[in-house]
Coordinates of C-alpha atoms in Angstrom, one line a residue:
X1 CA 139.2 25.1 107.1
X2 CA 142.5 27.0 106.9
X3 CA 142.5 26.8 110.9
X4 CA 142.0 23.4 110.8
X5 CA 144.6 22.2 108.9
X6 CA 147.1 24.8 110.8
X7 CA 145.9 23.2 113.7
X8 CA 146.4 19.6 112.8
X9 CA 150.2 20.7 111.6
X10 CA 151.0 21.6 114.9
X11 CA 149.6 18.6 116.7
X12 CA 152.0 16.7 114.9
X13 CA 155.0 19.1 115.3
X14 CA 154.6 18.4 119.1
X15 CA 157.2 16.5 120.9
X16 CA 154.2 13.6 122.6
X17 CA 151.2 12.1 120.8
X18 CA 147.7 13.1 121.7
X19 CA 144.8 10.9 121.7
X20 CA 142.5 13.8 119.7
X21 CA 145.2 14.2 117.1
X22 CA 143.7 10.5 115.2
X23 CA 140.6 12.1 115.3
X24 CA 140.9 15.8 114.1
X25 CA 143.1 13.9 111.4
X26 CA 140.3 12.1 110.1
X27 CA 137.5 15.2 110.2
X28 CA 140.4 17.0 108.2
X29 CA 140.6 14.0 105.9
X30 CA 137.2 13.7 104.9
X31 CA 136.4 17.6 105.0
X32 CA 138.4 17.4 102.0
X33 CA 137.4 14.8 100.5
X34 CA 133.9 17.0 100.8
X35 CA 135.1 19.7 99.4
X36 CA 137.0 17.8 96.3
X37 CA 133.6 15.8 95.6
X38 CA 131.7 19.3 95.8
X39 CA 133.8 21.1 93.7
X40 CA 133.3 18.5 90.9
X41 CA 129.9 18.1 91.3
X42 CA 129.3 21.7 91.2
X43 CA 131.4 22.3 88.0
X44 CA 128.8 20.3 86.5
X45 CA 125.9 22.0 84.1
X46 CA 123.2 20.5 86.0
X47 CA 124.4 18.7 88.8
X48 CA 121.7 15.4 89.9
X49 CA 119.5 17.1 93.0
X50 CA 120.0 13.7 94.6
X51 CA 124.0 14.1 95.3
X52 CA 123.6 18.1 95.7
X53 CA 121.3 16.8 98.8
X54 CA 123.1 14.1 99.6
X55 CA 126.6 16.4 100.2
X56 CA 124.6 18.6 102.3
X57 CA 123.4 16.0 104.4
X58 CA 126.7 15.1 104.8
X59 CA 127.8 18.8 105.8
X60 CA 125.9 18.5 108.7
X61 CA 128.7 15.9 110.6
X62 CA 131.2 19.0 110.3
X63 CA 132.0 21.6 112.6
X64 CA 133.5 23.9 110.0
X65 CA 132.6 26.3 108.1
X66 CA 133.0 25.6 104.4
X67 CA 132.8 27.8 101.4
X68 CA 130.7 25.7 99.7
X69 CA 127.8 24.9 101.2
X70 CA 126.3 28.2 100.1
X71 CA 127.0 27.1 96.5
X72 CA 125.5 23.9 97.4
X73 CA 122.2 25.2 98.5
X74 CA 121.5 27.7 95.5
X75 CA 122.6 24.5 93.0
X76 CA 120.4 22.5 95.0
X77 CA 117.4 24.6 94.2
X78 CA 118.0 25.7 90.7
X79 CA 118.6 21.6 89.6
X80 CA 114.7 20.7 91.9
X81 CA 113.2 23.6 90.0
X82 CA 115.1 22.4 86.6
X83 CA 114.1 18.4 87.4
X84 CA 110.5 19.9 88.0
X85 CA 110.2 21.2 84.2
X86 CA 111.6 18.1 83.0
X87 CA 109.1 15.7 84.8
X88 CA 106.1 18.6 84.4
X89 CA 107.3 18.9 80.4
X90 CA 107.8 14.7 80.0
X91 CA 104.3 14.0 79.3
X92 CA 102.8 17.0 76.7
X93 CA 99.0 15.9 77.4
X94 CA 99.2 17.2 80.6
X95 CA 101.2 20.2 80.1
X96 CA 98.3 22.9 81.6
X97 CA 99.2 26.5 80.8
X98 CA 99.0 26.9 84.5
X99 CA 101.6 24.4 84.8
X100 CA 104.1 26.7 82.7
X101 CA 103.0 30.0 84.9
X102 CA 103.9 28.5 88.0
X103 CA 107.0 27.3 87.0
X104 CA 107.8 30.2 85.4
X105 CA 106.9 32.1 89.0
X106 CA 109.1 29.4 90.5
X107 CA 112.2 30.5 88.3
X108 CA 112.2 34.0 88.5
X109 CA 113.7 34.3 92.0
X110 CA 116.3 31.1 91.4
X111 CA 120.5 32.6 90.9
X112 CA 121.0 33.2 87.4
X113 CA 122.7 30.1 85.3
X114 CA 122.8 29.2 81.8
X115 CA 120.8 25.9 82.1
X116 CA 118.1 27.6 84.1
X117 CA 118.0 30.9 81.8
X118 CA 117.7 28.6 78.8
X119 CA 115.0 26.7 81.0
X120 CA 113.2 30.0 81.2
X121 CA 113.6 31.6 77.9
X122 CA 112.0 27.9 76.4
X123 CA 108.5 27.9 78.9
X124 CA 108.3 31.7 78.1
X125 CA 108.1 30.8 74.6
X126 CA 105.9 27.8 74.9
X127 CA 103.2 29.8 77.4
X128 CA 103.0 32.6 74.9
X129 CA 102.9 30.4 71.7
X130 CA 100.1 28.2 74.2
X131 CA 97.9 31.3 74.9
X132 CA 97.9 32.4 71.4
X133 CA 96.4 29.2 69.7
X134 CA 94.2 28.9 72.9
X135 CA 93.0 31.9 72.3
X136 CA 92.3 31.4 68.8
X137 CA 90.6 28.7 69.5
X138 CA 88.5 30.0 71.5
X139 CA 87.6 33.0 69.1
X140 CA 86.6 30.3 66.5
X141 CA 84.8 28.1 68.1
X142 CA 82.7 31.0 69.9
X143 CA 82.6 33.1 66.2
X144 CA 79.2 34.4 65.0
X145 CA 78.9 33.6 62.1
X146 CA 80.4 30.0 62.7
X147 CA 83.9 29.7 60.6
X148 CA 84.1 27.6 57.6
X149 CA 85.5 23.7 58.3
X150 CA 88.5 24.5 56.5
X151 CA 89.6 27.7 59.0
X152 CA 89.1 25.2 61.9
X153 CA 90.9 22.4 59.8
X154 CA 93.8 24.4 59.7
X155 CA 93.8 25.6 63.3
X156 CA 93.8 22.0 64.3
X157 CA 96.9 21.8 62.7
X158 CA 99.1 24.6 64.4
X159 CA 97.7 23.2 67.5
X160 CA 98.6 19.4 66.8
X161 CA 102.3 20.9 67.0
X162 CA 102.1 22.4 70.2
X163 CA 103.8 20.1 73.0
X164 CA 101.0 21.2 75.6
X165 CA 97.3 20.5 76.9
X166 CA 95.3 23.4 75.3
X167 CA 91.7 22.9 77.2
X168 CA 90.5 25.5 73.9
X169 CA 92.3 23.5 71.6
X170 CA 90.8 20.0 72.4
X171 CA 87.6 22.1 72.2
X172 CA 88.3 22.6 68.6
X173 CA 89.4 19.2 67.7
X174 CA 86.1 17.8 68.7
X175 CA 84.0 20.3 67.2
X176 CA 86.4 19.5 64.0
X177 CA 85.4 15.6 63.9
X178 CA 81.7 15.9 65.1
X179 CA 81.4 18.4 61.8
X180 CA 83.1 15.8 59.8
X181 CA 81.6 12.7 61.3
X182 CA 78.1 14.8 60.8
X183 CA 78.6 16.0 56.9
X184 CA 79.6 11.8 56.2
X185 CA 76.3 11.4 57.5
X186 CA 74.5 14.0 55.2
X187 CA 76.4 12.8 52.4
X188 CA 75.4 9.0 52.9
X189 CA 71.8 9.8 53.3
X190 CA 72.1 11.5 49.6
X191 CA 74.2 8.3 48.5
X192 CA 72.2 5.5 46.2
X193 CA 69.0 8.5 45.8
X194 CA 67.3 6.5 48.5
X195 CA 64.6 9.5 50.3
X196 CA 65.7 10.6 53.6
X197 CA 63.4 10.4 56.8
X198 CA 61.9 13.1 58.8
X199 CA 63.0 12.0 62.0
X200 CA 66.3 11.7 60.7
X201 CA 66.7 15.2 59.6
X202 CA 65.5 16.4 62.3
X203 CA 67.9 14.5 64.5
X204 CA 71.2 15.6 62.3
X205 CA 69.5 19.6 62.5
X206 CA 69.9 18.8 66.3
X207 CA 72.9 17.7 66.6
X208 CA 74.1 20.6 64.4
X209 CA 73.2 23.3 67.0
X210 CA 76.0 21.9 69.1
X211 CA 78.5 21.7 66.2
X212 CA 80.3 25.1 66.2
X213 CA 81.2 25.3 63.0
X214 CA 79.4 26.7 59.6
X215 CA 77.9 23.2 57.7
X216 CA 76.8 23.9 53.8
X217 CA 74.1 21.4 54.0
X218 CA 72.6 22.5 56.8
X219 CA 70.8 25.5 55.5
X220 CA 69.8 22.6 53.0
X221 CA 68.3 20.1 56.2
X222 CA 66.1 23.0 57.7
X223 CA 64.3 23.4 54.8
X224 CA 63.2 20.5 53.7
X225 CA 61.7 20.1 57.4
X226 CA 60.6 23.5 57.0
X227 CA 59.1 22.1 53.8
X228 CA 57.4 18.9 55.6
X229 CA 55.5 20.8 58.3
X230 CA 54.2 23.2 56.3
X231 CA 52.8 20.1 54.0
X232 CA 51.7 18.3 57.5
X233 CA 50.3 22.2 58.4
X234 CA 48.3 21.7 55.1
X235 CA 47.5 17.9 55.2
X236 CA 45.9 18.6 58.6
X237 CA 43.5 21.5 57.7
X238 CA 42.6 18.6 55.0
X239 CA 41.2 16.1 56.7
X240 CA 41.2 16.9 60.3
X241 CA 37.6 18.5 61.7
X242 CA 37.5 21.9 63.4
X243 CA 38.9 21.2 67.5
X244 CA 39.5 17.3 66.6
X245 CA 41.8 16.3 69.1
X246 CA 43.2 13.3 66.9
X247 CA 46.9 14.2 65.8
X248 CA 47.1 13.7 62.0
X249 CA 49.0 10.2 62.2
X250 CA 46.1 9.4 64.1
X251 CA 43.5 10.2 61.2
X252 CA 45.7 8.8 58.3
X253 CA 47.3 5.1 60.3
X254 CA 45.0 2.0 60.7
X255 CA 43.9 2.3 64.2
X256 CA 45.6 0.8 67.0
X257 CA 43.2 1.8 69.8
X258 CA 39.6 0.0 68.8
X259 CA 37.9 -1.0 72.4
X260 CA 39.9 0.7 74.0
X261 CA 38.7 4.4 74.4
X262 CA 41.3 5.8 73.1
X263 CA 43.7 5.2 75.9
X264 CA 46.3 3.5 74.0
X265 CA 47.5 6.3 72.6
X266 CA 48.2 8.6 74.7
X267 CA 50.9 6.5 75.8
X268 CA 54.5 7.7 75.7
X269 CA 56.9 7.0 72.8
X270 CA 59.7 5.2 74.6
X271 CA 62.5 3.5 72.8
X272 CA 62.7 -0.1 75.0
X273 CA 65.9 -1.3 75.8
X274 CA 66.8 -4.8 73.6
X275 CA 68.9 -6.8 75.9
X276 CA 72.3 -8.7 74.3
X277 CA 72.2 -6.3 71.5
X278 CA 69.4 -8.5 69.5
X279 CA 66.8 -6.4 67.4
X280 CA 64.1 -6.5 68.7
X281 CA 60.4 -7.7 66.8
X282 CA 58.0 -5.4 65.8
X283 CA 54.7 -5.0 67.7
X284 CA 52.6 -2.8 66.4
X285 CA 50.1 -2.6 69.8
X286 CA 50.0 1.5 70.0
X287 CA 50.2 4.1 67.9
X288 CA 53.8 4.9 69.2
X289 CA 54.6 1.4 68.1
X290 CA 53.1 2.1 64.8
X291 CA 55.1 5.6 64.2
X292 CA 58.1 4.2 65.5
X293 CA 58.4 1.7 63.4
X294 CA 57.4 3.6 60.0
X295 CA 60.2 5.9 61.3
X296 CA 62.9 3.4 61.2
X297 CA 61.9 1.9 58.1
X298 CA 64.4 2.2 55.3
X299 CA 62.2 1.7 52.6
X300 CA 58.8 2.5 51.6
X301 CA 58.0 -1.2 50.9
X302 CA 58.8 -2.0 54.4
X303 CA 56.6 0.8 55.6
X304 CA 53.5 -0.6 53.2
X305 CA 54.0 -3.7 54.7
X306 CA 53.8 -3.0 58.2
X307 CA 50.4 -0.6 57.4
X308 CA 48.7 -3.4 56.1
X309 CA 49.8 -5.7 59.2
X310 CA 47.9 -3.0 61.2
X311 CA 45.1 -2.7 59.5
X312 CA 44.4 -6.8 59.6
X313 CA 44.7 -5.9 63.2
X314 CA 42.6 -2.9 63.2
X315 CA 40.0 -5.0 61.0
X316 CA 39.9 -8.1 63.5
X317 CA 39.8 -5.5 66.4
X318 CA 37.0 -4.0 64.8
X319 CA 35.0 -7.1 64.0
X320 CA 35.2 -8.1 67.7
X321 CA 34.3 -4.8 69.0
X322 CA 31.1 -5.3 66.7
X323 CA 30.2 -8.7 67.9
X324 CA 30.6 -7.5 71.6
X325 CA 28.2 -4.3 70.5
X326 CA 25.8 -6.7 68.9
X327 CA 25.8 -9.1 71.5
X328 CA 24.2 -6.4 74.0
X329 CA 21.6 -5.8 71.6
X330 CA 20.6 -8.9 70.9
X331 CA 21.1 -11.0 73.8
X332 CA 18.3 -13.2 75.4
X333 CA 19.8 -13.3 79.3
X334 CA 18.0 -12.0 81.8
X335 CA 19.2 -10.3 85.0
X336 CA 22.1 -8.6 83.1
X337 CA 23.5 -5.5 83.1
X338 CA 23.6 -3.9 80.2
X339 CA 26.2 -0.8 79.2
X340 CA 26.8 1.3 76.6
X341 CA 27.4 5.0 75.7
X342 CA 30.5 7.0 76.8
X343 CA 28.2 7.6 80.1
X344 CA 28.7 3.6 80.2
X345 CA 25.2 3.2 81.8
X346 CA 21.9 1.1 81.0
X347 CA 20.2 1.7 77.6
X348 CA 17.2 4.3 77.5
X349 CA 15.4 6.2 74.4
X350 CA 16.4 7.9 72.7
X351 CA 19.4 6.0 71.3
X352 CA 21.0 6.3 68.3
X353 CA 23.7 3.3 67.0
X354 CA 27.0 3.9 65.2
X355 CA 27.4 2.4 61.8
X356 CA 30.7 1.1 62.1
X357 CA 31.4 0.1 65.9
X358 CA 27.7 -0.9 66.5
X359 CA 28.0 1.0 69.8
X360 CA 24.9 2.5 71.3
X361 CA 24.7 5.7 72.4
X362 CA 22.4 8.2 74.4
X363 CA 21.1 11.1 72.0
X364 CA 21.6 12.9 75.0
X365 CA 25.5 12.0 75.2
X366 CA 26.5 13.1 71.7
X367 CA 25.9 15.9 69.1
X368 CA 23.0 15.1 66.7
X369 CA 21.8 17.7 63.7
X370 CA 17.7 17.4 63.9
X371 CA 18.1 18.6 60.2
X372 CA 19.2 15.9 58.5
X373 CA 16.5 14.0 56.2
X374 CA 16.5 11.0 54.9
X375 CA 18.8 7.7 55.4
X376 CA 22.4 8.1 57.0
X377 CA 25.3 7.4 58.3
X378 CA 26.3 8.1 61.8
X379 CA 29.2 7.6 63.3
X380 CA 30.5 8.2 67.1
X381 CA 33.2 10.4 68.0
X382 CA 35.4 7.2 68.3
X383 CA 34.7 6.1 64.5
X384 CA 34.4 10.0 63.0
X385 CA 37.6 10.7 62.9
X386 CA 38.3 12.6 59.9
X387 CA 36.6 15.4 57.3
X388 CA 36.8 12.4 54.6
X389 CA 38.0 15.0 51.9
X390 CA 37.4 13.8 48.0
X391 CA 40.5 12.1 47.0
X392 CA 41.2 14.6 44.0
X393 CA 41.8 16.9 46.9
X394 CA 44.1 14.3 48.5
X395 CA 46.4 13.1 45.4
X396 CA 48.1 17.0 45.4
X397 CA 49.5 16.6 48.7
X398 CA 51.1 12.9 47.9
X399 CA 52.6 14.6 44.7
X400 CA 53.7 17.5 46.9
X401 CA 55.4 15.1 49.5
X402 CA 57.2 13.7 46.5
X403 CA 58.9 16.3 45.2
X404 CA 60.2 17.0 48.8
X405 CA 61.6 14.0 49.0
X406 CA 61.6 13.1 53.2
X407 CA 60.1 10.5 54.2
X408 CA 57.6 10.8 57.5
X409 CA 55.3 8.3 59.0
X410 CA 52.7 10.4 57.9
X411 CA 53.0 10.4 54.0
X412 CA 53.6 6.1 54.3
X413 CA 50.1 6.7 56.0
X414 CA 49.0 8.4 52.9
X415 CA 50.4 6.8 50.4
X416 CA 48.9 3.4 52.2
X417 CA 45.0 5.0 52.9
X418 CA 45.1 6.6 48.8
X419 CA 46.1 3.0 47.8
X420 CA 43.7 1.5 49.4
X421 CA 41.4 4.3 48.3
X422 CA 42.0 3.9 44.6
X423 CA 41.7 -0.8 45.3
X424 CA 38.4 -0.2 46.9
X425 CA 37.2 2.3 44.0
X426 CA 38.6 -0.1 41.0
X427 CA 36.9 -3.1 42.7
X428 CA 33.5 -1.0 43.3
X429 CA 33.7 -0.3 39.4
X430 CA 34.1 -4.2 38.7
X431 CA 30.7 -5.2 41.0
X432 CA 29.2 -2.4 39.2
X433 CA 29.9 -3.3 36.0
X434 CA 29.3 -7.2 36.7
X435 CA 25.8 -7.0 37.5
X436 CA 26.4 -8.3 41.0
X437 CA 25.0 -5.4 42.5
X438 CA 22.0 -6.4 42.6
X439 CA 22.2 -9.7 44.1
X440 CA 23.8 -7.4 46.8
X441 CA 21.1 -5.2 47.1
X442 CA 18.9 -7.8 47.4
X443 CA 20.5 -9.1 50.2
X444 CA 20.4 -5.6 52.0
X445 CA 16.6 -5.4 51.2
X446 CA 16.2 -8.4 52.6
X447 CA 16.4 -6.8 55.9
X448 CA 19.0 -9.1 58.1
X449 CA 18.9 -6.6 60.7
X450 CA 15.2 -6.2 60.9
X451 CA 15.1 -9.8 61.0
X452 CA 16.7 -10.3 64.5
X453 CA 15.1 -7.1 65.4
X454 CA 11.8 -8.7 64.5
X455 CA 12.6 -11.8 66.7
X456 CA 12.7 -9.8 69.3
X457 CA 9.7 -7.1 68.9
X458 CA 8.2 -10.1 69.3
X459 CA 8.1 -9.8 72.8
X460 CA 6.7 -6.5 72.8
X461 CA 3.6 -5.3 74.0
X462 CA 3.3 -2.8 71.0
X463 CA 5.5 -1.7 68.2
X464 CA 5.9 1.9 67.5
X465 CA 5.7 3.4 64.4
X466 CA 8.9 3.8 61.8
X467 CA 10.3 7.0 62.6
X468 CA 12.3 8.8 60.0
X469 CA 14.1 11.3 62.2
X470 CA 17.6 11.6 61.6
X471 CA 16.9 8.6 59.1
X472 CA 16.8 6.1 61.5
X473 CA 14.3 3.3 62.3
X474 CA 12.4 3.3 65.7
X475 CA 11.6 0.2 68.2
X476 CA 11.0 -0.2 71.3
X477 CA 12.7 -2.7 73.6
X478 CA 11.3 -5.2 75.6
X479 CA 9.7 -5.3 78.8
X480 CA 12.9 -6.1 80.6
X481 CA 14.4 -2.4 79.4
X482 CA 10.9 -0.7 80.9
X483 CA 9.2 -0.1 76.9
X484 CA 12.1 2.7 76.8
X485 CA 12.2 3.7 73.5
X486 CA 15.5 3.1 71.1
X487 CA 16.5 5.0 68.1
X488 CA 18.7 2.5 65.7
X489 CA 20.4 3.6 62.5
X490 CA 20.1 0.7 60.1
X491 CA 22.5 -2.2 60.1
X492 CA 23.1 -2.0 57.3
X493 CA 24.2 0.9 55.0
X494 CA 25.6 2.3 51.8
X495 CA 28.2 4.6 53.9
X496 CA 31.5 2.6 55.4

């Protein structure tokens, strides 16, 4: 630069004008205009990247050498690297702690200056402060034992404090509002003493196992449903048969699956989508039906209610299904194929009939004691569901279920079945006591079945003789069923 201006002096100290002294002139004119614009853009505490770059871009029209480009260059980097903390640091939700170690790395090898030193000292500060509460975070929301609510409450707090995104720390926060939104919950359930359901418990137990922190009521939660299956453990060894493969809902609810073979409920329990958010009605077509909608029953009332709306249902299922049984039995057609039995073929002796469905079935199909004397009841598989226990050995486990206090689809089934247990018994004491029993028996004597059965013996080339295995009574059928022999249990009976 010195060169240059000694040069320019003595173009103008010569006796003619040159046509290159204009222009060495103006490159000397604006070289220091460069240099005064540089030296107060450099005395600056932290000069705008923009101009630093836009000065060196200008640099490069110059031939000369100039003192400070060099300054330029390490301003340059050290106000990019000081630009890149502010925009990284602007926004503290997205401040990683690998964010702060690479500018830190960054920083290290810029020229020492205040603004960058105090840059340094303030991200050295933040990324240890960050790694500490990270780390606690961590340790607390891995502890075994869980930590109380209150140790986690208060971690929350040094963390809310802490202008950076802590991937630990958000980890915390959430566990801290599941356990609070969770123990409202508990504490609603126990608000206004209305009894808890099963279901429900079991769903907030759940949902615990992915809370990581310590819950008082949980230890509260497990055993009450501890409680609950080992009374459903006990209410099954009451009244369900050795190997029965009915579950104990099954046994206790109205049935849901009459005609049908037991199909019906085997099927899934799915929760159907309701569309436009409106509840949905209840249908009560399934056992699943049934048990879902005793489980989201809010009162035992409501749960009464929709028992007895099965059991009309189960009653007009049954009456049809006896009709339909009858009607094979009795019907006049020719040329039809009759089928009954689980084998689901044509009648043939020895048969023996169900007392409650009317079915038919082959003695050979099913499980008959030869030891039995006298009259009785027999029921199929379908109908025998149940070791009909006395009901002073069913009234403990209702008073059991009520000092537990839950709820389950199974005790509304009990409750229901010993209420109606305890109707059918008063109004059995009022026809006793009334007299009217005898017009009833009458009636029975009377012998309705043996009527129709004696409309068609008629047809018979002989009549056998009344039998009085297994207390049943013995015909033969017509000539259309070859003369194979039938064994009937009475219409009729003093059982269901």
């Amino acid at each position: 630069m010195n060169e240059l201006r000694l040069f320019v002096r003595q173009l103008h100290a010569l006796p003619c004008v040159l046509s290159q002294t204009i222009l060495l002139k103006d490159l000397l004119t604006r070289v220091e205009d460069f240099q005064k614009y540089s030296e107060k853009l450099l005395s600056e505490e932290i000069p705008s990247a923009s101009k630093l770059q836009e000065l060196l871009e200008v640099s490069f029209d110059f031939d000369v050498d100039l003192p400070q480009l060099v300054e330029l260059r390490i301003r340059l980097e050290q106000a990019r690297w000081l630009e890149d903390v502010q925009n990284v640091c602007l926004d503290h939700t997205s401040l990683t702690l690998d964010d702060m170690r690479r500018l830190i790395d960054s920083g290290v090898g810029l020229a020492p200056h205040p603004a960058v030193e105090k840059a340094m000292a303030r991200l050295q500060e933040l990324l240890t402060v960050s790694e500490h509460w990270d780390d606690k975070a961590r340790t607390l929301i891995k502890a075994r034992p869980r930590q109380s609510l209150s140790s986690l409450e208060a971690a929350e707090k040094e963390i809310d404090v802490i202008p950076a995104y802590l991937p630990n720390g958000i980890a915390l926060k959430d566990a801290v509002k599941k356990a609070k939104d969770w123990l409202q919950e508990v504490e609603s359930l126990q608000a206004g003493g209305r009894v808890p359901v099963l279901d429900m418990l079991v769903e907030l137990i759940t949902r615990s196992r992915s809370i990581p922190v310590h819950l008082d009521y949980l230890p509260r939660l497990e055993s009450l449903v501890a409680e609950v299956q080992v009374w459903k453990e006990c209410a099954s060894n009451t009244f369900l048969t050795e190997d029965s493969s009915y579950s104990l809902l099954e046994v206790l609810c109205p049935r849901c699956d009459i005609g049908t073979s037991g199909f019906k409920r085997k099927t899934k329990k799915t929760k159907e989508s309701v569309p436009n958010g409106k509840k949905k009605s209840t249908k009560l077509e399934s056992l699943c039906d049934l048990e879902r909608a005793l489980s989201e029953c809010k009162e035992t009332a409501a749960a009464m209610a929709m028992l007895g709306e099965a059991r009309l249902k189960e009653m007009e299922a049954l009456h049809s299904l006896r009709a339909i049984n009858e009607e094979k039995i009795f019907s006049d057609e020719q040329n039809v194929e009759i089928k009954v039995c689980f084998c689901q073929r044509e009648p043939a002796a020895p048969m023996i009939q169900c007392e409650l469905c009317r079915g038919m079935f082959h003695t050979s199909c099913i499980s008959v004691s030869s030891n039995l004397q006298g009259p009785w009841v027999w029921l199929c598989p379908h109908c025998h569901r149940s070791g009909k226990p006395p009901l002073e050995k069913i009234l403990p486990l209702l008073a059991s279920l009520q000092r537990i206090r839950v709820r389950l689809p199974e005790g509304d089934a009990l409750r229901y079945m010993i209420e109606r247990t305890v109707n059918w018994q008063h109004r059995a004491q009022q026809m006793l006591s009334s007299g009217n029993i005898k017009l009833l028996a009458d009636k029975v004597d009377s012998g309705i079945l043996y009527s129709k059965w004696q409309t068609v013996a008629g047809q018979l080339q002989e009549t056998n003789k009344v039998s009085q295995t297994i207390g049943a009574t013995s015909f033969s059928l017509p000539h259309e069923w070859n003369n194979r022999s039938i064994h009937l249990h009475s219409l009729f009976s003093t059982g269901q």
